[in-house]
Short mmCIF file of C-alpha atoms in Angstrom, two decimals:
data_model
loop_
_atom_site.label_atom_id
_atom_site.label_comp_id
_atom_site.label_asym_id
_atom_site.label_seq_id
_atom_site.Cartn_x
_atom_site.Cartn_y
_atom_site.Cartn_z
CA ASN A 1 163.96 140.61 119.69
CA ALA A 2 163.57 139.40 123.28
CA GLY A 3 160.50 137.14 122.75
CA VAL A 4 159.82 135.13 125.92
CA THR A 5 162.27 135.64 128.76
CA GLN A 6 162.47 133.36 131.78
CA THR A 7 164.51 133.85 134.91
CA PRO A 8 166.39 132.29 136.58
CA LYS A 9 167.99 129.69 134.29
CA PHE A 10 168.97 127.43 137.19
CA ARG A 11 167.98 127.22 140.83
CA ILE A 12 168.49 124.86 143.74
CA LEU A 13 165.90 125.01 146.50
CA LYS A 14 165.70 123.29 149.84
CA ILE A 15 162.55 121.36 150.74
CA GLY A 16 159.95 123.74 152.11
CA GLN A 17 161.39 126.89 150.54
CA SER A 18 159.40 129.07 148.14
CA MET A 19 160.34 130.81 144.96
CA THR A 20 158.91 132.61 141.97
CA LEU A 21 159.86 131.79 138.39
CA GLN A 22 159.57 134.90 136.26
CA CYS A 23 158.28 134.98 132.69
CA THR A 24 157.80 138.01 130.51
CA GLN A 25 157.00 138.39 126.82
CA ASP A 26 157.22 141.46 124.59
CA MET A 27 155.08 140.24 121.68
CA ASN A 28 151.74 141.47 123.06
CA HIS A 29 150.52 137.87 123.21
CA ASN A 30 147.27 137.15 125.00
CA TYR A 31 147.90 133.50 125.86
CA MET A 32 150.64 132.42 128.23
CA TYR A 33 151.47 128.97 129.58
CA TRP A 34 153.64 127.25 132.16
CA TYR A 35 154.84 123.71 131.55
CA ARG A 36 157.06 121.33 133.41
CA GLN A 37 159.16 118.67 131.73
CA ASP A 38 160.53 115.71 133.63
CA PRO A 39 163.44 113.68 132.17
CA GLY A 40 162.40 111.73 129.07
CA MET A 41 158.86 113.09 129.18
CA GLY A 42 156.75 115.56 127.25
CA LEU A 43 155.50 118.92 128.49
CA LYS A 44 152.81 118.90 131.15
CA LEU A 45 150.65 121.99 131.47
CA ILE A 46 150.68 123.53 134.94
CA TYR A 47 148.68 126.74 134.46
CA TYR A 48 147.68 128.93 131.58
CA SER A 49 146.21 132.36 131.00
CA VAL A 50 144.15 133.69 128.09
CA GLY A 51 144.59 137.32 129.07
CA ALA A 52 145.43 139.71 131.88
CA GLY A 53 143.42 138.89 134.99
CA ILE A 54 142.45 135.40 133.79
CA THR A 55 144.20 132.19 134.79
CA ASP A 56 143.20 128.54 134.74
CA LYS A 57 144.58 125.21 135.88
CA GLY A 58 146.24 122.75 133.55
CA GLU A 59 146.97 119.07 134.13
CA VAL A 60 149.36 119.38 137.10
CA PRO A 61 148.57 122.57 139.11
CA ASN A 62 149.07 121.24 142.64
CA GLY A 63 151.85 123.00 144.54
CA TYR A 64 151.91 125.99 142.18
CA ASN A 65 150.21 129.36 141.84
CA VAL A 66 150.16 131.97 139.12
CA SER A 67 148.98 135.49 138.53
CA ARG A 68 148.55 137.59 135.40
CA SER A 69 148.27 141.24 136.35
CA THR A 70 149.69 142.48 133.03
CA THR A 71 149.74 141.16 129.47
CA GLU A 72 153.54 140.86 129.58
CA ASP A 73 154.16 138.98 132.82
CA PHE A 74 153.11 135.54 134.04
CA PRO A 75 155.04 134.53 137.17
CA LEU A 76 154.84 130.99 138.59
CA ARG A 77 155.02 130.65 142.35
CA LEU A 78 156.17 127.49 144.13
CA GLU A 79 155.12 127.34 147.77
CA LEU A 80 156.71 124.75 150.06
CA ALA A 81 159.00 123.17 147.46
CA ALA A 82 159.07 119.36 147.33
CA PRO A 83 161.52 116.97 145.59
CA SER A 84 158.70 116.02 143.18
CA GLN A 85 158.92 119.57 141.81
CA THR A 86 162.43 118.97 140.52
CA SER A 87 162.00 119.53 136.81
CA VAL A 88 162.65 121.86 133.91
CA TYR A 89 160.04 124.59 133.64
CA PHE A 90 159.11 126.28 130.38
CA CYS A 91 157.04 129.38 129.88
CA ALA A 92 155.40 129.94 126.49
CA SER A 93 153.11 132.45 124.82
CA SER A 94 150.94 132.68 121.73
CA LEU A 95 148.85 135.44 120.18
CA GLY A 96 145.56 133.77 121.09
CA ARG A 97 143.44 134.84 118.15
CA ARG A 98 140.61 132.80 116.65
CA PRO A 99 140.03 131.00 114.39
CA MET A 100 143.75 130.53 113.82
CA ASN A 101 146.31 131.15 116.51
CA THR A 102 150.05 131.58 116.12
CA GLU A 103 152.45 128.90 117.23
CA ALA A 104 153.63 129.03 120.82
CA PHE A 105 156.96 130.72 121.50
CA PHE A 106 159.05 129.33 124.33
CA GLY A 107 161.40 130.73 126.90
CA GLN A 108 164.76 129.02 127.42
CA GLY A 109 163.63 127.12 130.49
CA THR A 110 164.44 127.05 134.20
CA ARG A 111 166.12 123.97 135.63
CA LEU A 112 164.93 123.61 139.22
CA THR A 113 166.31 121.11 141.71
CA VAL A 114 164.71 120.62 145.13
CA VAL A 115 166.95 118.94 147.71
CA GLU B 1 139.66 116.44 128.78
CA ASP B 2 142.07 117.31 125.96
CA LYS B 3 144.45 114.47 125.14
CA VAL B 4 147.39 113.95 122.78
CA VAL B 5 148.96 110.52 122.24
CA GLN B 6 152.19 110.06 120.32
CA SER B 7 153.70 106.88 118.98
CA PRO B 8 156.15 105.32 119.01
CA LEU B 9 157.65 106.56 122.28
CA SER B 10 161.14 105.99 120.93
CA LEU B 11 162.76 104.96 117.72
CA VAL B 12 166.29 104.11 116.59
CA VAL B 13 167.09 104.20 112.87
CA HIS B 14 170.15 104.40 110.63
CA GLU B 15 171.14 107.40 108.58
CA GLY B 16 169.23 107.47 105.32
CA ASP B 17 166.14 105.72 106.69
CA THR B 18 162.68 107.26 106.46
CA VAL B 19 160.66 107.58 109.67
CA THR B 20 157.00 108.27 110.37
CA LEU B 21 155.91 109.67 113.73
CA ASN B 22 152.28 109.51 114.78
CA CYS B 23 150.05 111.81 116.80
CA SER B 24 146.40 111.22 117.69
CA TYR B 25 144.27 113.64 119.67
CA GLU B 26 141.00 114.47 121.34
CA VAL B 27 140.40 118.16 121.90
CA THR B 28 137.61 120.66 122.47
CA ASN B 29 137.39 123.58 120.04
CA PHE B 30 140.25 122.46 117.79
CA ARG B 31 142.27 125.30 116.26
CA SER B 32 145.48 123.66 115.11
CA LEU B 33 147.97 120.84 115.58
CA LEU B 34 151.62 121.74 115.98
CA TRP B 35 154.87 119.83 115.72
CA TYR B 36 158.01 120.87 117.60
CA LYS B 37 161.58 119.52 117.72
CA GLN B 38 163.43 119.55 121.03
CA GLU B 39 167.18 119.07 121.46
CA LYS B 40 168.09 119.46 125.15
CA LYS B 41 166.67 122.98 125.29
CA ALA B 42 163.43 124.77 124.48
CA PRO B 43 161.23 123.26 121.74
CA THR B 44 161.59 124.76 118.28
CA PHE B 45 158.59 125.09 116.01
CA LEU B 46 158.31 122.91 112.90
CA PHE B 47 154.76 122.98 111.54
CA MET B 48 151.27 124.21 112.26
CA LEU B 49 148.41 122.27 110.63
CA THR B 50 144.84 123.49 110.54
CA SER B 51 143.22 121.80 107.52
CA SER B 52 142.91 118.15 106.59
CA GLY B 53 144.81 116.74 103.67
CA ILE B 54 147.15 119.67 103.07
CA GLU B 55 150.77 118.60 103.41
CA LYS B 56 153.20 121.00 105.00
CA LYS B 57 156.78 120.52 103.87
CA SER B 58 160.15 121.85 104.93
CA GLY B 59 163.16 120.17 103.36
CA ARG B 60 163.16 116.52 104.36
CA LEU B 61 160.34 116.97 106.86
CA SER B 62 156.66 116.87 106.00
CA SER B 63 153.43 116.60 107.93
CA ILE B 64 149.75 116.08 107.27
CA LEU B 65 146.58 116.26 109.32
CA ASP B 66 143.41 114.16 109.21
CA LYS B 67 140.70 116.01 111.15
CA LYS B 68 138.12 113.30 110.56
CA GLU B 69 140.26 110.55 112.10
CA LEU B 70 141.91 112.97 114.56
CA PHE B 71 145.55 112.25 113.82
CA SER B 72 148.65 113.64 112.21
CA ILE B 73 151.90 112.18 110.96
CA LEU B 74 155.36 113.69 110.71
CA ASN B 75 157.63 112.15 108.07
CA ILE B 76 161.38 112.56 107.93
CA THR B 77 163.11 111.23 104.81
CA ALA B 78 166.83 110.49 104.37
CA THR B 79 167.41 110.90 108.10
CA GLN B 80 170.64 112.43 109.39
CA THR B 81 172.28 112.28 112.83
CA GLY B 82 171.22 115.89 113.31
CA ASP B 83 167.59 114.76 113.26
CA SER B 84 168.15 113.01 116.61
CA ALA B 85 165.81 114.78 119.01
CA VAL B 86 162.49 114.57 120.80
CA TYR B 87 159.58 115.36 118.49
CA LEU B 88 156.59 116.85 120.25
CA CYS B 89 153.04 117.06 118.98
CA ALA B 90 150.65 119.60 120.51
CA VAL B 91 147.02 120.49 119.96
CA ASP B 92 145.71 124.03 120.35
CA GLY B 93 142.09 124.11 121.49
CA ASN B 94 141.06 126.13 124.52
CA LYS B 95 144.64 125.57 125.70
CA LEU B 96 147.83 124.10 124.27
CA VAL B 97 148.31 120.46 125.26
CA PHE B 98 151.38 118.38 124.41
CA GLY B 99 151.90 114.68 123.94
CA ALA B 100 154.68 112.73 125.65
CA GLY B 101 156.94 113.02 122.61
CA THR B 102 158.82 110.58 120.40
CA ILE B 103 162.54 110.18 121.06
CA LEU B 104 164.29 109.69 117.73
CA ARG B 105 167.87 108.53 117.57
CA VAL B 106 169.61 108.36 114.19
CA LYS B 107 172.74 106.22 114.12
CA SER B 108 175.56 106.86 111.66
#
């Protein structure tokens, strides 16, 4: 029962470096999400996808890019890392059906520090 | 734009107290409201509410939704130190949007 798998769990980046956070789910969910969580705060939506080939911006998309070439995978790309991107990143997925969806299932998070 | 507002932002109570956490929302194409508990790791699912007036209950936790007034409450009775956590409210419309959370600390 893998669910939602995120890698890596921890990463330190230097300012200006790039990296990709990986997220994969094995539940055949249509909807996938990327959130960031700063200390003492809630989850802010970065990007989301309602199906393969479809992505859309959330509340805080600047400095990030995503792609959704398959149902299973939803990688998040950071270009030119900045200290403001230091955060914990969560990937989540849900089935995406209407009228009633499932709850969102979360990965274990990636703690990213930019120095 | 979809919006979720939680109150209070933080709360300190003693073991045995009852607490009520609030969540109000504005969302396009409402599907459900969800409550999660977060303890220093990924959020864990508590409740999904889709209909007004129907209470969802799990042990000492319960929740209810008012779709006319656009809010939900999460009640925790006879609180324990293990209830200390961040409680997150989220609304599922065209996308899943979270509030800022309520930090609950239960003192022994």
